[in-house]
Coordinates of C-alpha atoms in Angstrom, one line a residue:
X1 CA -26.1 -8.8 -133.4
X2 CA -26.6 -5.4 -135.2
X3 CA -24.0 -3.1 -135.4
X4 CA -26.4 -0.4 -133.1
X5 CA -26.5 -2.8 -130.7
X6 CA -22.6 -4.0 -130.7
X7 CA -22.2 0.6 -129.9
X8 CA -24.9 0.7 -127.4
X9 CA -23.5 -2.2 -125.2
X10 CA -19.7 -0.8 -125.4
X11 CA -21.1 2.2 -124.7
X12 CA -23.0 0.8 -121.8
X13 CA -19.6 -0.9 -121.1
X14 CA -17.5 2.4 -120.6
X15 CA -20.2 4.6 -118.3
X16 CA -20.2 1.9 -115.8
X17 CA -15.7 1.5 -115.6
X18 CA -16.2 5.4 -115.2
X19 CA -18.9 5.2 -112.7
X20 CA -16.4 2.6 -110.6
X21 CA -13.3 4.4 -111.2
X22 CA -14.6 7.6 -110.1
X23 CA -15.7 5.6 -107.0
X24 CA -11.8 5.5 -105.6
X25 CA -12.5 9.3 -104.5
X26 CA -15.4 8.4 -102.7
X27 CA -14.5 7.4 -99.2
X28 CA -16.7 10.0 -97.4
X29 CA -20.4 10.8 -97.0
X30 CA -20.0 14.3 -98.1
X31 CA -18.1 13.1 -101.4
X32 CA -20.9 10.5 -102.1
X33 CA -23.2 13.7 -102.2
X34 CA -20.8 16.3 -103.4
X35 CA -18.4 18.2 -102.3
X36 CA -16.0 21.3 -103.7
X37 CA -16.8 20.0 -107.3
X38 CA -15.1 21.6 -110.2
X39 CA -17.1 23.7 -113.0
X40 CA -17.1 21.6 -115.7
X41 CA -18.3 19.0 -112.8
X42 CA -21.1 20.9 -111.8
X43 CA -22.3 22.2 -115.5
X44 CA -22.3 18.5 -116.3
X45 CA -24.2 17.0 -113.4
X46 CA -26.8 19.6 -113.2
X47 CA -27.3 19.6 -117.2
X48 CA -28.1 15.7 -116.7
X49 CA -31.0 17.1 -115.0
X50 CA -32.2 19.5 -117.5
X51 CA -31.2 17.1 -120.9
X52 CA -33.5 13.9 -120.1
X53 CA -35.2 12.0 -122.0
X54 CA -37.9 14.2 -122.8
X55 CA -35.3 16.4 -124.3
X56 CA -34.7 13.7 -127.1
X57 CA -37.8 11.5 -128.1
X58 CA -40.3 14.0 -126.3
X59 CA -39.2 16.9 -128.0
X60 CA -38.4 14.4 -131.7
X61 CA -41.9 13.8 -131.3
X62 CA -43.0 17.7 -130.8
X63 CA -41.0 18.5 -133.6
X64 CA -43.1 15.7 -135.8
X65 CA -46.0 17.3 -135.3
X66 CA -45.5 21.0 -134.5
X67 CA -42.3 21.7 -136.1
X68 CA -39.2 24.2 -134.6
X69 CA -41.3 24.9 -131.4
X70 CA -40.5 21.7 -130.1
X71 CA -37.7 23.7 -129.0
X72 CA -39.2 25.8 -126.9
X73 CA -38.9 22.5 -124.1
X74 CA -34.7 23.5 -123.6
X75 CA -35.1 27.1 -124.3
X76 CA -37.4 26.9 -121.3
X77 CA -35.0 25.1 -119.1
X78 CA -32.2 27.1 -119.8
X79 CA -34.0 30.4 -119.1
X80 CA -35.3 28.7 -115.8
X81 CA -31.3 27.6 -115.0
X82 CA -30.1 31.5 -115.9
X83 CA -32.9 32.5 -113.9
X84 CA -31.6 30.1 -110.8
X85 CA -27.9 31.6 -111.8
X86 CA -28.5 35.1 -111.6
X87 CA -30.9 35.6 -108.8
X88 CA -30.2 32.8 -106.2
X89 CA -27.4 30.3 -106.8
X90 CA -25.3 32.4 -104.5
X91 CA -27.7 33.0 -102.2
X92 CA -28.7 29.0 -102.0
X93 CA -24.7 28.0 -101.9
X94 CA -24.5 30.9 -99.1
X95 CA -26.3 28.2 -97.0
X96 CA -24.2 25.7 -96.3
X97 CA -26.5 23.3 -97.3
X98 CA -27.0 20.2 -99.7
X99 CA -30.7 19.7 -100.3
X100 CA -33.3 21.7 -101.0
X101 CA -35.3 21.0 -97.8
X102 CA -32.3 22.1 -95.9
X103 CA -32.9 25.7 -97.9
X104 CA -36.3 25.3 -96.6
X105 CA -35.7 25.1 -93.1
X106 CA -33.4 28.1 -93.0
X107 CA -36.8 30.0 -93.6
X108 CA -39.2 27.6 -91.9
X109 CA -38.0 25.5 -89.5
X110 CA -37.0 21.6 -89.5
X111 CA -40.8 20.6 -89.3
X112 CA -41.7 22.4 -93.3
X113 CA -38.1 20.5 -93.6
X114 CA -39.1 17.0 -93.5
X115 CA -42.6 17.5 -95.3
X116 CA -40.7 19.4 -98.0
X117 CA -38.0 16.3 -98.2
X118 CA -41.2 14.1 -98.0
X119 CA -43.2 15.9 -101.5
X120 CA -39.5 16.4 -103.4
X121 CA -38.8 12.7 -103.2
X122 CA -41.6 12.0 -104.5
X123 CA -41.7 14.3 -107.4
X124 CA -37.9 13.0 -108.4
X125 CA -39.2 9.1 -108.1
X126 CA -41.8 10.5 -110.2
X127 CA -39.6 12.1 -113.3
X128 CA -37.2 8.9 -112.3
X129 CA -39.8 6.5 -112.9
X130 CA -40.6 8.5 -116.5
X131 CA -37.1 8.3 -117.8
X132 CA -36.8 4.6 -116.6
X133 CA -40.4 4.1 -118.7
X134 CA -37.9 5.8 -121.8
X135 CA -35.2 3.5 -121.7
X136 CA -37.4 0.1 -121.1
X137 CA -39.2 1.3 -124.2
X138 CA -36.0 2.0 -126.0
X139 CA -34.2 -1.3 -125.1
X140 CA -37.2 -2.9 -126.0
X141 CA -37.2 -2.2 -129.4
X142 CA -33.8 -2.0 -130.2
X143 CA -32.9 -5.9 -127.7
X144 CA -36.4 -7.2 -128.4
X145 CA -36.8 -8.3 -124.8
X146 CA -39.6 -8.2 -122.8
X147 CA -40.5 -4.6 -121.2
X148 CA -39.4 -5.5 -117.7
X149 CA -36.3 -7.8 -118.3
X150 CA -35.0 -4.0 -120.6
X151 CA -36.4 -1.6 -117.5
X152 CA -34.5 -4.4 -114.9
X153 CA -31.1 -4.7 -117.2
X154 CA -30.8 -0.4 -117.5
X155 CA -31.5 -0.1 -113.7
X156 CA -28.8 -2.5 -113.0
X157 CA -26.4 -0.4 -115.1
X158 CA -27.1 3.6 -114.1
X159 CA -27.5 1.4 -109.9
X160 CA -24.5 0.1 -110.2
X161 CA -21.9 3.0 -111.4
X162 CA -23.8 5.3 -109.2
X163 CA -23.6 3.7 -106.0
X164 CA -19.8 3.3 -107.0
X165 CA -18.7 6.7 -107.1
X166 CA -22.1 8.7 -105.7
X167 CA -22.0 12.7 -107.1
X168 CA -18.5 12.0 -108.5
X169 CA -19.6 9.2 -110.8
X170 CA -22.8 11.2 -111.9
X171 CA -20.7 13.6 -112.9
X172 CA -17.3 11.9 -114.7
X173 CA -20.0 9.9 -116.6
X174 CA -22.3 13.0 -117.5
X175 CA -19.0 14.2 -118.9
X176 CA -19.4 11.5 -121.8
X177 CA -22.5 11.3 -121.8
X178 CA -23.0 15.3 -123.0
X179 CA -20.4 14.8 -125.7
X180 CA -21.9 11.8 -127.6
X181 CA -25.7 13.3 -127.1
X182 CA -24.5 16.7 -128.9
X183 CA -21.9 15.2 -131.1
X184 CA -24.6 12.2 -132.0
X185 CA -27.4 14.4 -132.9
X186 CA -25.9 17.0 -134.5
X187 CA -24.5 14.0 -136.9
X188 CA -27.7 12.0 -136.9
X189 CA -29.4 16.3 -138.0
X190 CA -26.8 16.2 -141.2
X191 CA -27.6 13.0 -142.6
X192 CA -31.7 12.8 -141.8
X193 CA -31.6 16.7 -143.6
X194 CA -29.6 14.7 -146.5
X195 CA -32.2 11.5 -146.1
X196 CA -34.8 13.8 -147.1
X197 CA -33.3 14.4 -150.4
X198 CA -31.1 17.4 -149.2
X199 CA -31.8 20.8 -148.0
X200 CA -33.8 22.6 -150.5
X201 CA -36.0 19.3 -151.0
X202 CA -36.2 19.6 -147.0
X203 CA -37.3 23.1 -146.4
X204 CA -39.8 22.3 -149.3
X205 CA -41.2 19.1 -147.6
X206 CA -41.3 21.6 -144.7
X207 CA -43.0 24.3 -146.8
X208 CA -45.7 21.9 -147.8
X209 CA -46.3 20.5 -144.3
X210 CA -47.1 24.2 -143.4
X211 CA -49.4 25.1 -145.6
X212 CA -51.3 21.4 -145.4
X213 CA -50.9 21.9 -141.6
X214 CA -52.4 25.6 -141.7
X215 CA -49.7 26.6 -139.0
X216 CA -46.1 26.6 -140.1
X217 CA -43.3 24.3 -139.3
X218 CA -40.6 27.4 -138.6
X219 CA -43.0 29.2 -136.1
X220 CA -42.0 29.0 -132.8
X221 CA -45.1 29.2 -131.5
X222 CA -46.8 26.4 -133.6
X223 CA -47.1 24.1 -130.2
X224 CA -49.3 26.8 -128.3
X225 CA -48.4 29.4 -126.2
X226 CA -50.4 27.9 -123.1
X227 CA -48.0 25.5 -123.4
X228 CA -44.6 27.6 -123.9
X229 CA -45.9 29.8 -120.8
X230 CA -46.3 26.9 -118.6
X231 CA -42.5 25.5 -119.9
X232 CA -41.4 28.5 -119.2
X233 CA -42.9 29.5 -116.1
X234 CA -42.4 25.7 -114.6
X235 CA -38.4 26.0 -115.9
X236 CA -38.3 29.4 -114.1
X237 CA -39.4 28.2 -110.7
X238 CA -38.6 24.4 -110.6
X239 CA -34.8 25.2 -111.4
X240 CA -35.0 26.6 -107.6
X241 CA -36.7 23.8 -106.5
X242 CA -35.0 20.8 -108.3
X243 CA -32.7 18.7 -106.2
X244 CA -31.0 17.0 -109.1
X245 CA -30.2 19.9 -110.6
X246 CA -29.0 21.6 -107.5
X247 CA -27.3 19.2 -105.7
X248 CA -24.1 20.0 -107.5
X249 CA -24.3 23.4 -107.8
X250 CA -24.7 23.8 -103.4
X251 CA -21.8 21.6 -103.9
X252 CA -19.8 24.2 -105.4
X253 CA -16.7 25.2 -103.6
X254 CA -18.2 28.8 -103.0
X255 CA -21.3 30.7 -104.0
X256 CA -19.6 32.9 -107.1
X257 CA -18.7 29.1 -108.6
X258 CA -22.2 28.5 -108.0
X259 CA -23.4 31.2 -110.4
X260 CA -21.3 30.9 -113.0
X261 CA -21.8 27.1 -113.6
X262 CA -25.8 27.8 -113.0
X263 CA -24.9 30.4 -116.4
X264 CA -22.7 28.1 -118.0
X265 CA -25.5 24.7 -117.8
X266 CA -28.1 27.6 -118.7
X267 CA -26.3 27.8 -122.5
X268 CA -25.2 24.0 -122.8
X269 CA -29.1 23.2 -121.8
X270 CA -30.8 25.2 -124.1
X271 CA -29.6 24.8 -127.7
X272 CA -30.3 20.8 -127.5
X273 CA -33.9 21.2 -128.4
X274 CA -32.3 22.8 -132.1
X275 CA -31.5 19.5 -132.7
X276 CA -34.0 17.1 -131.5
X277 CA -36.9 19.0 -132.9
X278 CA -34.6 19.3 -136.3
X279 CA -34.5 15.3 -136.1
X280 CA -38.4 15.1 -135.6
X281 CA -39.0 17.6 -138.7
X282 CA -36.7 15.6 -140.7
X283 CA -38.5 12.2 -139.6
X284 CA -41.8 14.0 -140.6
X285 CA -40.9 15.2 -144.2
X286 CA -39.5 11.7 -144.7
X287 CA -42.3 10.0 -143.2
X288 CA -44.4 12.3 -145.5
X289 CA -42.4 11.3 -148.9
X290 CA -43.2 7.6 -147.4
X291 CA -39.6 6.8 -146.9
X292 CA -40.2 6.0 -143.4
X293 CA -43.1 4.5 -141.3
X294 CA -45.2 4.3 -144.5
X295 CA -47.7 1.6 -142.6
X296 CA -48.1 4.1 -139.4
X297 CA -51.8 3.8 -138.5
X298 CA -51.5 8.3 -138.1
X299 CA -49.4 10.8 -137.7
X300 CA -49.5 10.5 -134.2
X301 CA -48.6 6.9 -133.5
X302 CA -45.7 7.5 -136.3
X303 CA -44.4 10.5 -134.2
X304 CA -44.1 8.4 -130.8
X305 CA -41.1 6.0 -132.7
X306 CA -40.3 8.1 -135.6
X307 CA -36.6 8.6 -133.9
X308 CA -35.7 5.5 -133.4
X309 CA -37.1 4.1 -136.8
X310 CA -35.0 6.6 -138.4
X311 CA -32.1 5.3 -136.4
X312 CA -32.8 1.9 -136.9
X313 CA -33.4 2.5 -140.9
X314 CA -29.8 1.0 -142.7
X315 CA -31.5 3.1 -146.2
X316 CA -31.1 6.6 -144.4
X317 CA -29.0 6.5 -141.4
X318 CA -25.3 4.4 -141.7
X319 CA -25.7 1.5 -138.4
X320 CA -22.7 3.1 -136.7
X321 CA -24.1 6.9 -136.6
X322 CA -27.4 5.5 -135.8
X323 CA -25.8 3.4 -133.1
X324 CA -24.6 6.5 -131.4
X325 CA -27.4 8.6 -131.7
X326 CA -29.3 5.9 -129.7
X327 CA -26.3 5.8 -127.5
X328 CA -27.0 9.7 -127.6
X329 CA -30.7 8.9 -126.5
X330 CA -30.2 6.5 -123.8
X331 CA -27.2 9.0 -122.9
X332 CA -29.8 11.3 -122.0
X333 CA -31.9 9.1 -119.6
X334 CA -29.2 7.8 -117.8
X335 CA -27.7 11.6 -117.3
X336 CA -30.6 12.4 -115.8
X337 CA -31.7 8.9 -113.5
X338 CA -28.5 8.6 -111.9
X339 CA -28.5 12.2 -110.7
X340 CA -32.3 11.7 -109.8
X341 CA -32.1 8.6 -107.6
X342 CA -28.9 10.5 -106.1
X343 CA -30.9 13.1 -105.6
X344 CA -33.6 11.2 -103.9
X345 CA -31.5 9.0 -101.6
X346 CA -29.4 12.6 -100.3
X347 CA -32.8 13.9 -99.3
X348 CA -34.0 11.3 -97.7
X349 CA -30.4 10.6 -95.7
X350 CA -29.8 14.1 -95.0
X351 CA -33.1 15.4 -94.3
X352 CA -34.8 12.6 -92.7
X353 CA -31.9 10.4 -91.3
X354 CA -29.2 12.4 -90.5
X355 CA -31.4 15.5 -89.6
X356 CA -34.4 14.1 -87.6
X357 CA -34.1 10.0 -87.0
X358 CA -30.7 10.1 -86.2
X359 CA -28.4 13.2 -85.8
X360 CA -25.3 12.1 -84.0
X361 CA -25.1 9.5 -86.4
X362 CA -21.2 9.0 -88.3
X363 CA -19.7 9.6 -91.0
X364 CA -19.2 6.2 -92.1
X365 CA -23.2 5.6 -91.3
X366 CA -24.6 8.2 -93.3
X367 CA -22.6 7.1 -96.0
X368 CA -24.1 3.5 -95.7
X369 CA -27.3 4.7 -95.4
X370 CA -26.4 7.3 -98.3
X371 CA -25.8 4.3 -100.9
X372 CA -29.1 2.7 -99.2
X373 CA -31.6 4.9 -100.1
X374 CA -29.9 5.9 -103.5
X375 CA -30.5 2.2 -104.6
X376 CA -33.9 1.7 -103.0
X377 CA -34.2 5.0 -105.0
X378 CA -33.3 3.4 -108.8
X379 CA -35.8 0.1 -107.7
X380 CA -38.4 2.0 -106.9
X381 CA -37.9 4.1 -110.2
X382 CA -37.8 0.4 -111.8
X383 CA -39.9 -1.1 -110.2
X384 CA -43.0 1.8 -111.0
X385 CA -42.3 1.8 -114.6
X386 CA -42.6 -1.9 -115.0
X387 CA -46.5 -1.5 -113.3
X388 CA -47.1 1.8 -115.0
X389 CA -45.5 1.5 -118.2
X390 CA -48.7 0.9 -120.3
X391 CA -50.5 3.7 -117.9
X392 CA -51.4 7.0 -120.4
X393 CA -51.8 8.9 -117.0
X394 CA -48.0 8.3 -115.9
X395 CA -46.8 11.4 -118.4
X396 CA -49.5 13.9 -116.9
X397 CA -48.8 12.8 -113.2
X398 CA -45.0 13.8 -114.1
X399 CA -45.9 17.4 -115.6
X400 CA -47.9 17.8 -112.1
X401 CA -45.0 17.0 -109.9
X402 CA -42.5 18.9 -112.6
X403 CA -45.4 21.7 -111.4
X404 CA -45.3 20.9 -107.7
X405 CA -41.9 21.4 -108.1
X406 CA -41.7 24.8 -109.0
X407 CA -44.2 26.0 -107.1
X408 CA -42.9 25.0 -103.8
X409 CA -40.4 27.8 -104.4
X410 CA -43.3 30.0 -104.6
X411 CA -43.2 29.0 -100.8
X412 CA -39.6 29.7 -100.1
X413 CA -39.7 33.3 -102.1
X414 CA -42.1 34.1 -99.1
X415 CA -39.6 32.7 -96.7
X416 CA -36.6 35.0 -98.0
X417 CA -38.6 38.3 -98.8
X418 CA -41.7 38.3 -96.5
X419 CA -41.1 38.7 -92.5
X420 CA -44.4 37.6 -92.0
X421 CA -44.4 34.1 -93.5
X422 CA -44.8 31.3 -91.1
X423 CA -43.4 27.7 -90.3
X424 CA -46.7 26.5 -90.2
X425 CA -48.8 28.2 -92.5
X426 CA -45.6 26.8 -95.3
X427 CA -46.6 23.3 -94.4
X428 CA -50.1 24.1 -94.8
X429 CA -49.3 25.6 -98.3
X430 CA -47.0 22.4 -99.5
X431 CA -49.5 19.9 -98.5
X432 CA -52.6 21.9 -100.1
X433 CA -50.4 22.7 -103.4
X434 CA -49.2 18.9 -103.4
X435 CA -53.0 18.2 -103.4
X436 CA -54.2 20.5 -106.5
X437 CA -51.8 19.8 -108.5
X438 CA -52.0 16.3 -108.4
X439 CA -56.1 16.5 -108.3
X440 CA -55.8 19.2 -111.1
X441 CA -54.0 16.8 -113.8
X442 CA -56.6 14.0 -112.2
X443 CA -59.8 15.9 -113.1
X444 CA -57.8 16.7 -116.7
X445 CA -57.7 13.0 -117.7
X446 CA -61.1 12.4 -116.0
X447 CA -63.1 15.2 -118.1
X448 CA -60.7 15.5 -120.7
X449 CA -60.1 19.5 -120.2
X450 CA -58.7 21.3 -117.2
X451 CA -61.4 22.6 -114.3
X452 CA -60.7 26.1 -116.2
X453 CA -60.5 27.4 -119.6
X454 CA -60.6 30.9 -120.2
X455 CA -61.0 31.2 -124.2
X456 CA -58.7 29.3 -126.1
X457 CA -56.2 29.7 -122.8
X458 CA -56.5 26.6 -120.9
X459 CA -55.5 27.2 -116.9
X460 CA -53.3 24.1 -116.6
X461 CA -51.7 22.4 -113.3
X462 CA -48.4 24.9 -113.6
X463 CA -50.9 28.2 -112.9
X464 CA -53.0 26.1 -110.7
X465 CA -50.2 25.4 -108.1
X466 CA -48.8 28.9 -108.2
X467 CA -51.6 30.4 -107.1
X468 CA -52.5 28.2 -104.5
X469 CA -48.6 28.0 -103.4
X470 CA -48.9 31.5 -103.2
X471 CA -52.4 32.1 -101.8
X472 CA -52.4 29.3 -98.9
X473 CA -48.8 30.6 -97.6
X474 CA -50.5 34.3 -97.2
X475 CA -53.3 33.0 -96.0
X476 CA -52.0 30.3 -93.0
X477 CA -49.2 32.4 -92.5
X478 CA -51.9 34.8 -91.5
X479 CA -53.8 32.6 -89.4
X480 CA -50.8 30.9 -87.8
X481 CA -48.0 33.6 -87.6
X482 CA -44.5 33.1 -86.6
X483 CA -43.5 33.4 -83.1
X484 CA -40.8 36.1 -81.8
X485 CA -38.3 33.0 -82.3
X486 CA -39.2 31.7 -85.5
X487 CA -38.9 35.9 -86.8
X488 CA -35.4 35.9 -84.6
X489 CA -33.9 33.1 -86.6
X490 CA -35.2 33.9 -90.1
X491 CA -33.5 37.8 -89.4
X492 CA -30.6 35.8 -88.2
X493 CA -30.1 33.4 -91.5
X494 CA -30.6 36.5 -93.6
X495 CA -28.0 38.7 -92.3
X496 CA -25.2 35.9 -92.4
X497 CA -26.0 35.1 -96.2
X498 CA -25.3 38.8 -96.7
X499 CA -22.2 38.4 -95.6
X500 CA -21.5 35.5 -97.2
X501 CA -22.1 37.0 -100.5
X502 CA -20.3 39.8 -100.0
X503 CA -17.7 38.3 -99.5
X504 CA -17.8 35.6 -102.3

């Protein structure tokens, strides 16, 4: 048994005694799903959400091939969590609510409630099932099992500890698991820099790769700006929108705790990407000087397991700080599953169960159901990578619903600023938008281009969704417009979140 392996399975060892430990101060539905968390909870919970998988290997593999820009991925998410922080997590906490389709019906009514609960849990199984494809691939390589029996074994795990201790687990074990991902890769950044024969040999290897390249390595807009736009823009809205993310901060104990943990995650989130994309320029120079991967079939294919090559390689990274940077990896998927499958089963209990199926239900039932739908939650995560995991499409479907995401708060800006916005013609707009972004990324890997390109500016499924999120809520708002009542209670939710946030 490798030494990697001997750090990954102790480290697999210690989340799940957290996970149960923090368990003994779950004994209510509301603590299952958060409740008066603390700031350094909250920060850590939320920034599960924000530091996935994608954040590690994804952006490794953007800074193979495009250099620094890579970075732009947590820069993004941290501008969209500021964004969240200054302009509305006081507002949202103001609610009294847990989910994000509870914020909904505050503006809409319980009816844009339930199909808002329906498209969100959906969108999380989606990211979930994406960071469950991560770690199967991951444990594949590094256990040399089969695909499914690695997916199966890491469901278990992140299942387990977070039906044990619910939003308190999530975040006692996101606690560790943001120290050993920054501590690991800023190690693992050190050594690969040192791998590739030291700084000034690195920044040359860099150097050359720019000028062979014709774009340079150091620019940060070397990956496109259609593609930092849509980040940025997706980041920006879908921090409003994401339940995993938000879940702890409504759980705040008031609404100016809410703002300053939103600020706080904002600048823990967004300096990651330094790293990772540092690690996947590293890989490259090294890959270039034929140190690693020399056999890849391209550049491409090298990129996809350049990260945990390097980790793996005894000639450039020691087995024990390559051991915890792949703890640092897998770190990063299970900081942001467990929160996601949370996530999903809250919505689903609150929103659907508690709100609509079954109101006067108890405490100790909505608790049950609670840890129900949260594990139904992680197997369906599992059980759609293990189909899907060979499917190219499953990483576009993901940006769409990332997309969805963020514009459905297109919806909800109407429901705060616009006295004319209807129940109705916001259910209209969520099932439309749910329909083109979807069919946009569909006629993408169809065709292979998006239905418009305007130049060298490709109109991707982000700016597709806005505009229809925005357009269809004018327009059936318009054609179906709110009654004296709906108008009445809208005025009426508006007036006692002013007070509320005078007050905080």
């Amino acid at each position: 048994m490798s030494v990697q392996l001997i750090i990954i399975i102790v480290y697999f060892i210690i989340t799940v005694l957290i996970g149960v430990m923090a368990g003994r101060k779950t004994k209510s539905a509301a603590a299952f799903t958060g409740v008066s968390l603390s700031t350094l909870a909250i920060v850590c919970a939320s920034t599960g959400e924000w530091l996935g998988g994608t954040a590690t290997t994804g952006v490794s593999e953007y800074g193979f091939l495009y250099g620094l820009s890579g970075w732009w991925y947590t820069i993004a998410n941290g501008i969209g969590v500021l964004f969240l922080g200054l302009l509305f997590a006081k507002l949202f906490r103001s609610l009294e609510t847990g989910t994000v389709p509870g914020i909904i019906e505050k503006f809409f009514g319980v009816h844009a409630r339930t199909v808002s609960c329906v498209i969100l849990t959906i969108v999380m199984l989606a990211v979930g099932l994406s960071q469950m494809i991560a770690a199967g691939k991951l444990g594949e390589s590094l256990l040399g099992l089969p695909f499914w029996i690695s997916a199966i074994l890491f469901a278990v795990i992140f299942i387990v500890y977070t039906l044990a201790g619910g939003m308190n687990a999530v975040a006692s074990t996101n606690v560790l698991h943001l120290v050993v991902m920054y501590v690991g890769v800023i190690i693992a950044m050190v050594i690969a820099v040192t791998g590739a024969g030291g700084l000034s040999a690195f920044k040359a290897g860099v150097d050359n790769l720019s000028s062979s390249s014709g774009g340079s390595f150091w620019n940060m807009f070397s990956i496109g700006g259609s593609r930092v736009s849509s980040w940025i823009i997706a980041s920006l809205l879908g921090a409003c929108t994401a339940q995993a993310g938000l879940q702890p901060v409504l759980s705040a104990k008031n609404a100016k705790q809410a703002r300053k943990a939103c600020i706080i995650t904002a600048f823990v989130a967004a300096p990651f990407g330094f790293f990772t994309a540092f690690l996947g320029m590293s890989a490259r120079v090294m890959f270039e000087q034929g140190k690693l991967l020399p056999n890849a079939e391209s550049v491409s294919v090298a990129a996809k397991s350049a990260l945990p090559e390097l980790m793996m390689n005894a000639e450039i990274m020691s087995p024990i700080v390559g051991g915890l940077v792949l703890a640092a990896i897998l770190a990063a998927v299970l900081s942001t599953v467990s929160p996601i499958i949370l996530a999903s089963g809250t919505m689903v209990t609150r929103d659907v169960y508690q709100r609509v199926l079954h109101p006067e239900a108890t405490d100790e039932q909505v608790l049950k159901m609670g840890r129900i739908t949260t594990a139904i939650s992680g197997v369906i995560c599992c059980v759609g990578a293990i189909f899907l995991w060979k499917a190219s499409a499953v990483l576009e479907l993901v940006y769409a619903a990332y997309s969805l995401r963020g514009a459905l708060f297109i919806v909800v800006l109407f429901g705060i600023y616009w006295k004319k916005a209807s129940g109705k013609g916001a259910i209209w707009a969520m099932w439309l938008t749910a329909i083109v972004a979807v069919g946009w990324v569909g006629i993408k890997l169809a065709t292979g281009s998006y239905p418009i390109v305007i130049g060298s500016f490709a109109v991707s499924e982000t700016y597709a969704a806005v505009v229809v999120a925005a357009v269809c809520t004018i327009v059936f708002s318009l054609i179906f417009k709110p009654s004296d009542i709906e108008v009445a209670e809208r005025e009426a939710t508006k007036k006692t979140v002013r007070k509320a946030m005078e007050t905080a």
